[in-house]
XYZ file of C-alpha atoms in Angstrom:
310
model
C 6.937 31.117 22.551
C 5.776 33.548 19.817
C 8.603 35.460 18.196
C 8.875 39.222 18.352
C 8.504 39.353 14.546
C 5.354 37.224 14.617
C 3.801 39.114 17.479
C 4.429 42.563 15.992
C 3.095 41.383 12.644
C -0.031 40.163 14.401
C -0.599 43.533 15.993
C -1.674 44.877 12.626
C -5.015 43.088 12.873
C -5.760 43.463 16.574
C -8.924 45.463 16.631
C -8.918 47.184 20.008
C -5.367 48.389 20.101
C -2.265 47.532 21.938
C -2.946 49.470 25.116
C -6.651 48.990 25.632
C -6.294 51.193 28.722
C -8.721 53.895 27.798
C -10.381 54.414 31.149
C -8.343 55.205 34.215
C -10.063 56.254 37.454
C -8.190 59.012 39.189
C -7.805 58.974 42.969
C -5.749 62.197 43.094
C -4.597 64.908 40.774
C -2.222 63.439 38.219
C -0.527 66.300 36.354
C 0.063 66.730 32.671
C 3.655 66.356 31.574
C 6.021 69.331 31.876
C 8.621 70.458 29.371
C 12.228 71.151 30.157
C 12.561 74.963 29.902
C 16.039 74.604 28.391
C 15.050 71.962 25.850
C 11.775 73.297 24.457
C 11.594 72.910 20.715
C 10.786 70.445 17.988
C 11.968 66.888 18.467
C 12.912 66.539 14.819
C 11.649 63.639 12.718
C 11.909 60.314 14.519
C 11.455 56.998 12.639
C 8.861 54.457 13.692
C 10.571 51.900 15.931
C 9.039 48.885 14.160
C 8.318 48.226 10.507
C 5.874 45.357 11.054
C 2.969 47.150 12.689
C 0.978 50.310 11.818
C 1.051 51.367 15.461
C 3.011 54.631 16.112
C 5.919 53.217 18.113
C 9.002 55.320 18.739
C 12.270 54.859 20.586
C 12.522 57.321 23.503
C 15.041 58.011 26.188
C 13.740 57.035 29.627
C 16.051 58.163 32.411
C 18.961 57.662 30.023
C 17.895 54.242 28.699
C 16.348 53.724 25.213
C 12.916 52.030 25.281
C 10.062 51.601 22.824
C 7.034 53.761 23.454
C 3.489 53.700 22.006
C 1.908 57.085 21.232
C -1.635 56.360 22.363
C -4.228 59.108 22.100
C -6.802 56.812 23.678
C -4.954 56.301 26.980
C -5.980 58.858 29.581
C -2.585 58.710 31.291
C 0.892 57.581 30.450
C 1.825 54.090 31.581
C 5.072 52.295 32.294
C 5.521 48.550 32.584
C 5.965 47.665 36.231
C 8.939 45.357 35.603
C 10.727 48.080 33.623
C 9.997 50.659 36.356
C 11.494 48.357 38.950
C 14.543 47.545 36.807
C 15.299 51.238 36.230
C 14.455 52.094 39.840
C 12.128 54.872 38.771
C 11.224 57.332 41.491
C 7.893 56.427 43.046
C 5.583 59.400 43.241
C 4.077 60.165 46.627
C 0.494 59.803 45.490
C -2.351 57.404 46.385
C -2.749 54.531 43.950
C -4.593 54.743 40.645
C -7.144 52.095 39.644
C -6.731 51.333 35.931
C -9.156 49.492 33.695
C -8.564 48.026 30.257
C -11.066 47.430 27.480
C -11.652 43.915 28.793
C -12.922 45.231 32.146
C -10.086 43.907 34.270
C -8.656 46.314 36.824
C -5.211 46.912 38.279
C -3.895 49.083 41.063
C -0.955 51.176 39.959
C 1.476 53.444 41.752
C 2.798 56.646 40.226
C 6.322 56.691 38.791
C 8.072 59.906 37.734
C 10.004 59.674 34.501
C 12.154 61.912 32.352
C 11.362 61.269 28.712
C 13.520 62.419 25.805
C 11.875 62.600 22.335
C 14.652 63.433 19.948
C 15.608 67.017 20.855
C 12.651 67.544 23.212
C 12.765 66.642 26.915
C 9.806 66.089 29.195
C 11.312 66.494 32.598
C 8.404 65.035 34.509
C 5.941 62.517 33.178
C 4.001 60.915 36.006
C 3.042 57.481 34.688
C 1.036 54.698 36.284
C 3.274 51.683 36.892
C 1.244 48.661 35.742
C 1.625 45.204 34.232
C 1.204 46.012 30.549
C 0.965 42.374 29.596
C 2.058 40.703 26.306
C 3.024 43.904 24.524
C 5.751 44.539 27.143
C 7.317 41.096 26.792
C 10.826 41.665 25.317
C 10.402 38.543 23.125
C 7.087 39.785 21.766
C 6.107 43.454 21.676
C 8.833 44.920 23.833
C 6.867 48.150 24.460
C 7.759 49.464 27.914
C 6.025 52.861 27.891
C 2.710 54.202 26.639
C 2.542 57.987 26.253
C -1.007 59.087 26.666
C -3.227 62.142 26.852
C -1.211 63.833 29.607
C 1.779 64.138 27.241
C -0.464 64.977 24.269
C -1.878 67.967 26.199
C 1.464 69.753 25.965
C 2.938 68.372 22.734
C 1.474 68.228 19.258
C 2.183 64.807 17.734
C 2.808 65.047 13.981
C 2.586 61.446 12.790
C 3.412 60.830 9.105
C 2.030 57.341 8.753
C 2.909 56.783 5.056
C 6.551 57.720 5.684
C 6.536 55.969 9.091
C 7.987 58.834 11.044
C 6.794 61.296 13.666
C 7.851 64.490 15.364
C 6.724 66.508 18.388
C 6.615 70.211 19.231
C 5.196 72.257 22.102
C 1.621 73.149 21.325
C 2.264 76.716 22.480
C 4.501 77.310 19.455
C 2.830 74.955 16.988
C 1.520 76.331 13.727
C -0.516 74.145 11.414
C 1.431 73.484 8.175
C 0.075 74.632 4.849
C -2.349 72.084 3.372
C -3.509 70.682 6.687
C -7.293 70.404 7.000
C -9.257 70.303 10.225
C -11.238 67.148 10.963
C -14.563 67.630 12.756
C -13.682 66.629 16.302
C -14.530 67.795 19.801
C -13.109 67.202 23.243
C -14.337 64.383 25.476
C -12.466 65.032 28.703
C -8.831 65.089 27.531
C -9.590 62.878 24.508
C -10.762 63.778 21.029
C -14.048 62.395 19.687
C -15.166 62.304 16.102
C -18.252 61.285 14.164
C -18.151 58.362 11.702
C -21.004 57.576 9.313
C -21.447 53.866 8.513
C -24.069 52.202 6.335
C -26.783 54.649 7.431
C -25.706 54.744 11.092
C -23.725 57.413 12.906
C -21.102 56.547 15.547
C -19.277 58.960 17.890
C -15.877 57.452 18.582
C -12.793 58.420 20.544
C -9.719 58.990 18.336
C -7.368 56.214 19.416
C -3.906 55.762 17.848
C -3.543 52.571 19.922
C -6.394 50.878 17.987
C -5.567 49.276 14.661
C -9.018 48.572 13.187
C -10.990 51.308 11.444
C -13.521 51.141 14.274
C -13.792 49.200 17.501
C -17.308 49.099 18.956
C -18.977 47.676 21.977
C -21.392 44.904 21.096
C -24.451 47.015 22.002
C -23.143 49.876 19.785
C -22.557 47.454 16.917
C -26.093 46.121 17.293
C -27.526 49.634 17.199
C -25.491 50.343 14.069
C -26.960 47.262 12.320
C -23.670 45.360 12.069
C -25.018 42.209 13.744
C -27.329 41.459 10.831
C -26.049 38.000 9.928
C -22.925 39.074 8.123
C -19.820 36.935 8.592
C -18.195 37.265 11.990
C -14.549 36.322 12.526
C -13.149 35.576 15.950
C -10.332 37.893 16.916
C -8.141 38.629 19.916
C -7.192 42.087 21.135
C -4.224 42.902 23.300
C -5.474 45.059 26.180
C -4.100 46.284 29.472
C -2.604 43.305 31.249
C -3.627 40.592 28.774
C -6.086 39.907 25.981
C -9.822 39.921 25.305
C -11.758 37.797 22.829
C -14.159 39.407 20.416
C -15.279 39.262 16.783
C -14.701 41.377 13.712
C -16.972 42.109 10.783
C -16.564 43.983 7.537
C -18.363 47.327 6.949
C -19.155 48.001 3.332
C -18.574 51.752 3.655
C -17.427 54.271 6.254
C -17.200 58.054 6.048
C -14.818 60.184 8.103
C -13.247 63.622 7.580
C -14.642 64.051 4.079
C -13.401 60.691 2.825
C -15.125 57.438 2.027
C -13.536 54.144 3.091
C -14.760 50.893 1.636
C -14.646 47.357 3.007
C -13.275 48.212 6.473
C -12.747 45.994 9.483
C -14.869 46.793 12.565
C -13.836 45.048 15.741
C -16.646 44.238 18.222
C -15.775 44.075 21.901
C -17.901 42.511 24.597
C -19.986 45.133 26.327
C -17.792 46.689 28.970
C -18.365 46.656 32.684
C -16.834 50.117 33.054
C -19.172 53.125 33.414
C -18.370 55.796 30.896
C -16.412 53.614 28.493
C -16.968 54.981 24.953
C -19.196 53.230 22.427
C -16.457 53.361 19.855
C -12.759 53.844 19.137
C -11.663 55.357 15.843
C -8.401 53.676 14.903
C -5.625 53.456 12.372
C -7.809 51.986 9.610
C -9.154 55.550 9.188
C -5.996 57.440 10.112
C -2.916 55.658 8.828
C -3.326 56.627 5.167
C -2.288 60.246 5.818
C -0.151 62.533 7.930
C -2.004 63.234 11.149
C -1.459 66.107 13.575
C -2.849 65.465 17.078
C -3.374 68.533 19.245
C -5.327 67.236 22.201
C -4.594 70.300 24.284
C -6.174 72.472 21.626
C -8.977 70.051 20.820
C -7.874 69.713 17.199
C -7.112 66.935 14.715
C -5.597 67.901 11.379
C -4.900 65.653 8.427
C -2.904 66.195 5.260
C -1.062 64.403 2.510
C 2.298 62.963 3.525
C 5.110 65.509 3.239
């Protein structure tokens, strides 16, 4: 069996992210998270939970137990591993099931589970997550990630992720003020997600900002073909951890990418098989273009700000 150290080290090159659960089809209204009225405030700086992966993992309190959570701006809803939900006897929400799809196209039926999440000094007194089999990333001997905090949480909290210093903090977006020196990236809302434009070797790609994706870009095969990336350049087989398992794809190197006023040279682009999910985005903008700076995610306000590490 792969060790936790080896698995987490390998996550650094997985191109489509650890969650891969971008598209979730709603059967009923699933609310955004709510803040504890008596505990509203900044969380304080919280260290990354793991040193061997660029993914923004943080230890959170879940109904009084400490678990590792992934902050995933590409996941439309928060998720909890089904085995963890059963072990902690989380309250099952009285809602019809949700059908969840990962980047590989496989679907699962998940029930709602209501959680109380504590992020440092901030408490979310109701996060309604989909209880699903998260797959390899949730294996205690491998990834050990039991919770994915998605766009429902990031509608009410601004996530301030200082990638160079490997720490993050959260504050209610209603009281958030952009720090001096932060610059606005050109983004717009796509549903509850943020989408941005990336220029690449003469092509332009609109991609969802996804902190659960580690490559600079992850593209569907048809989008990669339109962008001219399937031109005979070297392709390397790669495996991406997605919702419930893994999906095989290839990766190539892009000579030059442009995003948010900066030029990035010799970047990895992961190419996924064309999805079987209507509405799945052509591209995911990942940590290869984000993790060099401090990033402030305000999905509720439709803003992405970047700045030098504090």
